[in-house]
Coordinates of C-alpha atoms in Angstrom, one line a residue:
M1 CA -22.0 20.6 -9.8
T2 CA -19.6 20.0 -12.6
A3 CA -21.0 20.1 -16.2
P4 CA -20.2 17.2 -18.5
H5 CA -17.6 17.5 -21.2
P6 CA -19.0 19.2 -24.3
A7 CA -18.0 16.2 -26.5
L8 CA -19.9 13.7 -24.3
P9 CA -23.5 12.5 -24.9
G10 CA -26.0 14.4 -22.9
W11 CA -24.3 17.7 -23.0
S12 CA -26.9 20.4 -23.3
G13 CA -24.7 23.5 -23.4
G14 CA -25.8 24.6 -26.9
L15 CA -24.0 22.1 -29.1
G16 CA -26.0 20.2 -31.7
P17 CA -25.3 16.6 -32.8
A18 CA -23.1 17.7 -35.7
E19 CA -21.2 20.0 -33.5
V20 CA -20.6 17.3 -30.9
V21 CA -19.2 15.0 -33.6
A22 CA -16.9 17.8 -34.8
G23 CA -15.8 18.4 -31.2
V24 CA -15.0 14.8 -30.8
G25 CA -12.9 14.9 -33.9
R26 CA -10.9 17.8 -32.6
T27 CA -9.6 16.0 -29.5
E28 CA -6.2 17.8 -29.7
L29 CA -8.0 21.1 -29.6
V30 CA -10.1 20.1 -26.6
D31 CA -6.9 18.8 -24.9
A32 CA -5.2 22.1 -25.5
V33 CA -8.1 24.1 -24.0
E34 CA -8.2 21.8 -21.0
E35 CA -4.5 22.1 -20.6
A36 CA -4.6 25.9 -20.6
V37 CA -7.4 25.8 -18.0
V38 CA -5.4 23.4 -15.8
A39 CA -2.3 25.6 -16.0
E40 CA -4.3 28.7 -15.1
V41 CA -6.0 27.0 -12.1
A42 CA -2.6 25.7 -11.0
A43 CA -1.1 29.2 -11.1
R44 CA -4.0 30.7 -9.1
V45 CA -3.9 27.9 -6.5
T46 CA -0.1 28.3 -6.1
E47 CA -0.6 32.1 -5.7
A48 CA -3.3 31.7 -3.2
S49 CA -1.4 29.1 -1.3
D50 CA 1.7 31.3 -1.1
A51 CA -0.4 34.2 0.1
L52 CA -2.0 32.1 2.8
L53 CA 1.3 30.8 4.0
D54 CA 2.8 34.2 4.1
Y55 CA -0.2 35.4 6.1
E56 CA 0.1 32.6 8.6
R57 CA 3.9 32.8 8.9
H58 CA 3.8 36.5 9.8
G59 CA 1.7 36.1 12.9
A60 CA -1.9 35.1 12.0
A61 CA -3.4 33.9 15.3
G62 CA -5.7 30.9 15.4
P63 CA -8.9 30.5 17.4
A64 CA -8.9 32.2 20.8
G65 CA -5.6 33.8 20.2
A66 CA -3.7 30.5 19.7
E67 CA -0.2 30.6 18.4
P68 CA 0.2 30.4 14.6
R69 CA 1.0 27.0 13.4
E70 CA 4.6 26.3 12.4
L71 CA 5.3 26.3 8.6
R72 CA 8.1 25.0 6.5
R73 CA 10.3 28.0 5.9
P74 CA 11.9 28.3 2.4
V75 CA 15.4 26.8 2.2
D76 CA 17.8 26.2 -0.6
L77 CA 17.1 22.5 -0.9
E78 CA 14.2 20.4 0.5
V79 CA 14.6 16.7 0.3
V80 CA 11.4 14.6 0.3
I81 CA 11.5 11.0 1.3
P82 CA 8.3 9.0 0.6
A83 CA 7.9 6.3 3.2
Y84 CA 5.7 3.3 3.6
N85 CA 6.5 1.1 6.6
E86 CA 10.1 2.3 6.7
S87 CA 10.6 2.4 10.4
G88 CA 13.5 -0.1 10.2
R89 CA 15.6 2.0 7.7
L90 CA 14.6 5.6 8.4
P91 CA 16.5 6.4 11.6
A92 CA 19.9 5.4 10.1
T93 CA 19.1 7.1 6.8
L94 CA 17.9 10.3 8.4
T95 CA 20.9 10.5 10.8
A96 CA 23.4 10.1 7.9
M97 CA 21.5 12.5 5.6
V98 CA 21.3 15.2 8.2
A99 CA 25.0 14.9 9.0
F100 CA 25.9 15.1 5.3
L101 CA 23.6 18.1 4.5
S102 CA 24.8 20.0 7.5
E103 CA 28.3 20.1 6.0
Q104 CA 27.1 21.7 2.7
P105 CA 27.1 25.4 1.8
W106 CA 23.4 25.5 1.2
T107 CA 20.5 25.4 3.7
S108 CA 18.3 22.3 3.6
R109 CA 15.5 20.3 5.2
V110 CA 14.4 16.7 5.1
V111 CA 10.7 16.0 4.8
V112 CA 9.4 12.5 5.4
V113 CA 6.0 11.8 3.8
D114 CA 4.3 9.0 5.7
N115 CA 2.3 7.2 3.0
G116 CA -0.3 5.5 5.3
S117 CA 2.2 3.3 7.1
V118 CA 1.0 0.8 9.7
D119 CA 4.3 0.6 11.6
D120 CA 6.2 3.3 13.5
T121 CA 7.4 5.2 10.4
A122 CA 6.3 8.6 11.8
A123 CA 7.7 7.9 15.2
S124 CA 11.0 7.0 13.7
V125 CA 11.4 10.5 12.4
L126 CA 11.2 11.8 16.0
A127 CA 13.9 9.3 17.0
V128 CA 16.5 11.2 15.1
D129 CA 18.5 12.9 17.8
G130 CA 18.6 16.7 17.6
R131 CA 19.6 18.6 14.5
A132 CA 23.0 19.0 12.9
C133 CA 24.1 22.5 12.4
N134 CA 26.5 24.2 10.0
V135 CA 29.0 26.4 11.9
A136 CA 29.7 28.6 8.9
T137 CA 26.0 29.3 7.9
G138 CA 24.4 28.9 11.3
W139 CA 21.7 26.8 9.7
C140 CA 20.5 23.6 11.4
V141 CA 19.1 20.8 9.2
E142 CA 15.8 19.8 10.5
V143 CA 13.7 16.7 9.8
V144 CA 9.9 16.9 9.7
A145 CA 7.2 14.4 8.9
I146 CA 3.9 15.0 7.1
G147 CA 1.2 12.6 6.1
C148 CA -0.4 11.4 2.8
S149 CA -3.6 9.4 3.0
R150 CA -3.6 8.6 -0.7
A151 CA -1.9 5.4 -1.7
G152 CA 1.0 5.3 -4.1
K153 CA 4.6 6.5 -4.1
G154 CA 3.7 9.2 -6.6
A155 CA 1.0 10.6 -4.3
A156 CA 3.5 10.9 -1.4
V157 CA 6.1 12.5 -3.7
Y158 CA 3.6 15.0 -5.0
R159 CA 2.4 15.8 -1.5
G160 CA 5.9 16.7 -0.5
L161 CA 6.8 18.7 -3.6
R162 CA 3.5 20.6 -3.8
T163 CA 3.7 21.7 -0.2
S164 CA 7.3 23.0 -0.5
R165 CA 8.2 26.7 -0.8
S166 CA 11.9 26.1 -1.2
R167 CA 14.0 27.1 -4.2
F168 CA 14.9 23.5 -5.1
V169 CA 13.0 20.4 -4.1
G170 CA 13.0 16.7 -5.0
F171 CA 12.9 13.2 -3.6
T172 CA 15.1 10.3 -2.8
D173 CA 14.3 6.8 -1.5
A174 CA 14.8 5.7 2.1
D175 CA 17.2 3.0 1.2
L176 CA 20.0 5.4 0.2
S177 CA 20.7 3.4 -3.0
T178 CA 22.0 6.6 -4.5
P179 CA 25.0 8.1 -2.7
M180 CA 24.4 11.4 -0.9
E181 CA 27.4 12.9 -2.7
T182 CA 25.1 13.1 -5.7
F183 CA 23.5 16.1 -4.1
R184 CA 26.6 18.2 -5.1
P185 CA 26.3 17.8 -8.9
V186 CA 22.5 18.0 -8.6
M187 CA 22.8 21.4 -7.0
D188 CA 25.4 22.5 -9.6
A189 CA 23.0 21.5 -12.4
L190 CA 20.0 23.3 -10.8
E191 CA 22.1 26.4 -10.1
G192 CA 23.1 26.3 -13.7
G193 CA 19.5 26.6 -14.9
A194 CA 18.3 23.0 -15.2
A195 CA 14.6 22.5 -14.5
A196 CA 15.3 18.9 -13.3
A197 CA 18.5 17.1 -12.2
I198 CA 18.0 13.3 -12.0
G199 CA 20.2 10.5 -10.9
S200 CA 20.9 8.0 -13.7
R201 CA 22.3 4.5 -13.6
H202 CA 22.7 4.4 -17.3
A203 CA 24.3 7.7 -18.2
P204 CA 28.0 7.7 -19.2
G205 CA 30.1 7.4 -16.1
A206 CA 27.5 5.7 -14.0
Q207 CA 28.4 2.5 -12.1
I208 CA 26.4 -0.3 -10.5
A209 CA 28.0 -1.3 -7.2
T210 CA 25.4 -4.0 -6.3
R211 CA 23.2 -5.3 -9.1
Q212 CA 19.5 -6.1 -8.8
P213 CA 18.3 -9.7 -9.3
L214 CA 18.1 -10.8 -12.9
G215 CA 14.3 -10.7 -13.1
R216 CA 14.2 -7.0 -11.9
R217 CA 17.0 -6.1 -14.4
L218 CA 15.1 -7.6 -17.3
G219 CA 11.9 -5.9 -16.2
G220 CA 13.7 -2.6 -15.8
A221 CA 15.2 -2.9 -19.3
A222 CA 11.7 -3.5 -20.8
F223 CA 10.2 -0.6 -18.9
R224 CA 12.9 1.7 -20.2
A225 CA 12.3 0.5 -23.7
V226 CA 8.5 1.3 -23.6
S227 CA 9.1 4.6 -21.7
R228 CA 11.8 5.9 -24.1
P229 CA 9.4 7.3 -26.7
L230 CA 7.9 9.5 -24.0
L231 CA 11.3 11.0 -23.1
P232 CA 13.7 10.6 -25.9
G233 CA 17.3 11.0 -24.8
V234 CA 16.6 10.3 -21.1
R235 CA 18.4 7.1 -20.3
D236 CA 17.0 6.4 -16.8
T237 CA 13.6 7.6 -15.7
Q238 CA 13.3 5.3 -12.7
C239 CA 16.3 6.1 -10.5
G240 CA 14.7 7.3 -7.2
F241 CA 16.8 10.5 -7.0
K242 CA 15.2 13.4 -8.7
F243 CA 15.4 17.2 -7.9
F244 CA 13.8 20.2 -9.5
D245 CA 13.7 23.9 -9.6
R246 CA 10.4 24.5 -7.8
A247 CA 9.4 27.5 -9.8
A248 CA 10.1 25.7 -13.1
V249 CA 8.2 22.5 -12.1
Q250 CA 5.0 24.0 -10.6
S251 CA 2.9 23.6 -13.7
A252 CA 4.1 20.1 -14.3
L253 CA 3.3 19.1 -10.7
W254 CA -0.3 20.2 -10.9
R255 CA -0.9 18.5 -14.2
S256 CA 0.5 15.2 -13.3
R257 CA -2.0 12.5 -12.4
S258 CA -0.1 9.2 -12.2
V259 CA 0.7 8.0 -8.6
G260 CA 2.1 4.5 -9.3
F261 CA 5.4 3.4 -10.8
A262 CA 5.2 5.7 -13.9
F263 CA 4.6 8.9 -12.0
D264 CA 8.1 10.2 -12.6
V265 CA 7.9 9.5 -16.3
E266 CA 4.8 11.7 -16.5
L267 CA 6.3 14.4 -14.4
L268 CA 9.5 14.6 -16.4
R269 CA 7.5 14.6 -19.7
H270 CA 5.5 17.6 -18.5
V271 CA 8.7 19.3 -17.5
R272 CA 10.2 18.8 -20.9
D273 CA 7.0 19.9 -22.7
D274 CA 7.1 23.1 -20.7
G275 CA 10.6 23.8 -22.2
G276 CA 12.5 22.7 -19.0
R277 CA 16.0 21.2 -19.4
I278 CA 16.5 17.8 -17.8
V279 CA 20.1 16.9 -16.7
E280 CA 21.0 13.3 -16.0
I281 CA 23.7 12.9 -13.2
P282 CA 25.6 9.6 -13.4
V283 CA 25.5 7.8 -10.1
T284 CA 27.2 4.8 -8.4
W285 CA 24.1 2.8 -7.5
T286 CA 23.7 0.0 -4.9
D287 CA 20.7 -2.3 -4.9
A288 CA 19.3 -2.3 -1.3
A289 CA 17.6 -5.3 0.2
G290 CA 14.1 -5.0 1.5
S291 CA 12.3 -3.5 -1.5
S292 CA 8.5 -3.9 -1.4
L293 CA 8.3 -4.3 -5.2
R294 CA 6.3 -7.3 -6.4
P295 CA 7.8 -8.1 -9.8
V296 CA 4.8 -9.6 -11.5
R297 CA 1.9 -7.6 -10.1
D298 CA 3.7 -4.3 -9.8
G299 CA 5.4 -4.9 -13.2
L300 CA 2.1 -5.3 -15.0
A301 CA 0.8 -2.2 -13.2
A302 CA 3.8 -0.2 -14.3
F303 CA 3.5 -1.2 -18.0
S304 CA -0.2 -0.5 -17.9
A305 CA 0.5 3.0 -16.5
V306 CA 3.0 3.7 -19.3
A307 CA 0.5 2.5 -21.9
R308 CA -2.0 5.1 -20.6
L309 CA 0.7 7.8 -20.7
H310 CA 1.3 6.9 -24.4
A311 CA -2.4 7.3 -25.1
Q312 CA -2.7 10.6 -23.2
L313 CA 0.6 12.3 -24.2
G314 CA 1.0 10.9 -27.7
G315 CA 4.4 9.2 -27.4
G316 CA 7.3 11.5 -27.9
R317 CA 5.4 14.2 -29.9
P318 CA 6.2 17.6 -28.4
E319 CA 3.1 19.3 -27.0
R320 CA 2.3 22.9 -27.8
P321 CA 3.7 25.1 -25.1
L322 CA 1.1 26.3 -22.7
D323 CA 2.0 30.0 -23.0
E324 CA 1.3 29.7 -26.8
V325 CA -2.1 28.0 -26.1
V326 CA -3.1 30.7 -23.7
A327 CA -1.8 33.5 -25.9
A328 CA -3.7 32.2 -29.0
T329 CA -6.9 31.9 -27.0
P330 CA -8.8 35.3 -26.9
R331 CA -10.3 36.1 -23.5
R332 CA -14.1 36.1 -23.6
T333 CA -16.6 37.3 -21.1
S334 CA -18.3 33.9 -21.2
T335 CA -16.6 31.0 -19.5
T336 CA -18.8 28.1 -20.7
P337 CA -17.2 25.2 -22.5
T338 CA -19.0 26.2 -25.7
A339 CA -17.4 29.6 -25.5
A340 CA -14.0 28.2 -24.8
L341 CA -14.1 25.9 -27.8
R342 CA -15.3 28.8 -30.1
A343 CA -12.6 31.1 -28.7
A344 CA -9.9 28.5 -29.6
G345 CA -11.2 28.2 -33.2
S346 CA -13.4 25.1 -33.0
P347 CA -16.2 24.6 -35.6
A348 CA -18.6 24.9 -32.6

């Protein structure tokens, strides 16, 4: 059973009314302590997950001596495609992507995350004929499908990224609006130490081959305007082509909560707050027909999500790095919320 937050009514963990009021007034301190706890839990979960995967991969037998289940081996680049009712576009997209990736000097895999589709999205992954192989490296680019029962593109993306063990991992849309040639400068940026390399339709050198309808362009401009204070200097947070150094993005992944249209804004903000460098890659972008976006309903949801992020993250104000928070918090034998607040310097 989870204890209530120490600043909430009804908490009986040793804080008196005056101390509760003082705790409420120190929301930034409470947030810092909670952030440190989340980061620590994320690190432990990642460590335990990696240990379990290594155990299974090296021959752990299942019940009654069954063969160990197949796991996604680490590759240089893992490409996640969130998909909801994409059976019409996926076969051609996957065939083209596998052919392109097989010609590159890095090893790669394509992971389709079926986000509760009611069509043949999962089956369409199996329809991709064979695997393309790179003669020089001997690596064959495979396509796999995993499921995600939680609704929302962000949930599907997080599912793919969190289950990856590859060096670099990211996502792109099934419509191939961003040319696959963008993978090359993305890999160059990540190899050069960037924590995130993202496609941008508004960076210098970018081009729009096929424009969106006027209503969507106006909505996109408004969304960029309200999102800009959260990520100063980032010109395009919504291009569906974003890749990360997996080790650098782990903490940000586990702290992100948005699953709707603002999920990538939150993810990039956490990456930046952790000191990660974000590189925008100019792209030649083509609007693809068949989008499931509903301009009015989805637009309102997107703006509402950004408003919540402003309230949670404090606009463009840089957050205190997590390593500083943890370093400044003495370790105590007690793990109660009261002890955590006192250890961090609260009046409680």
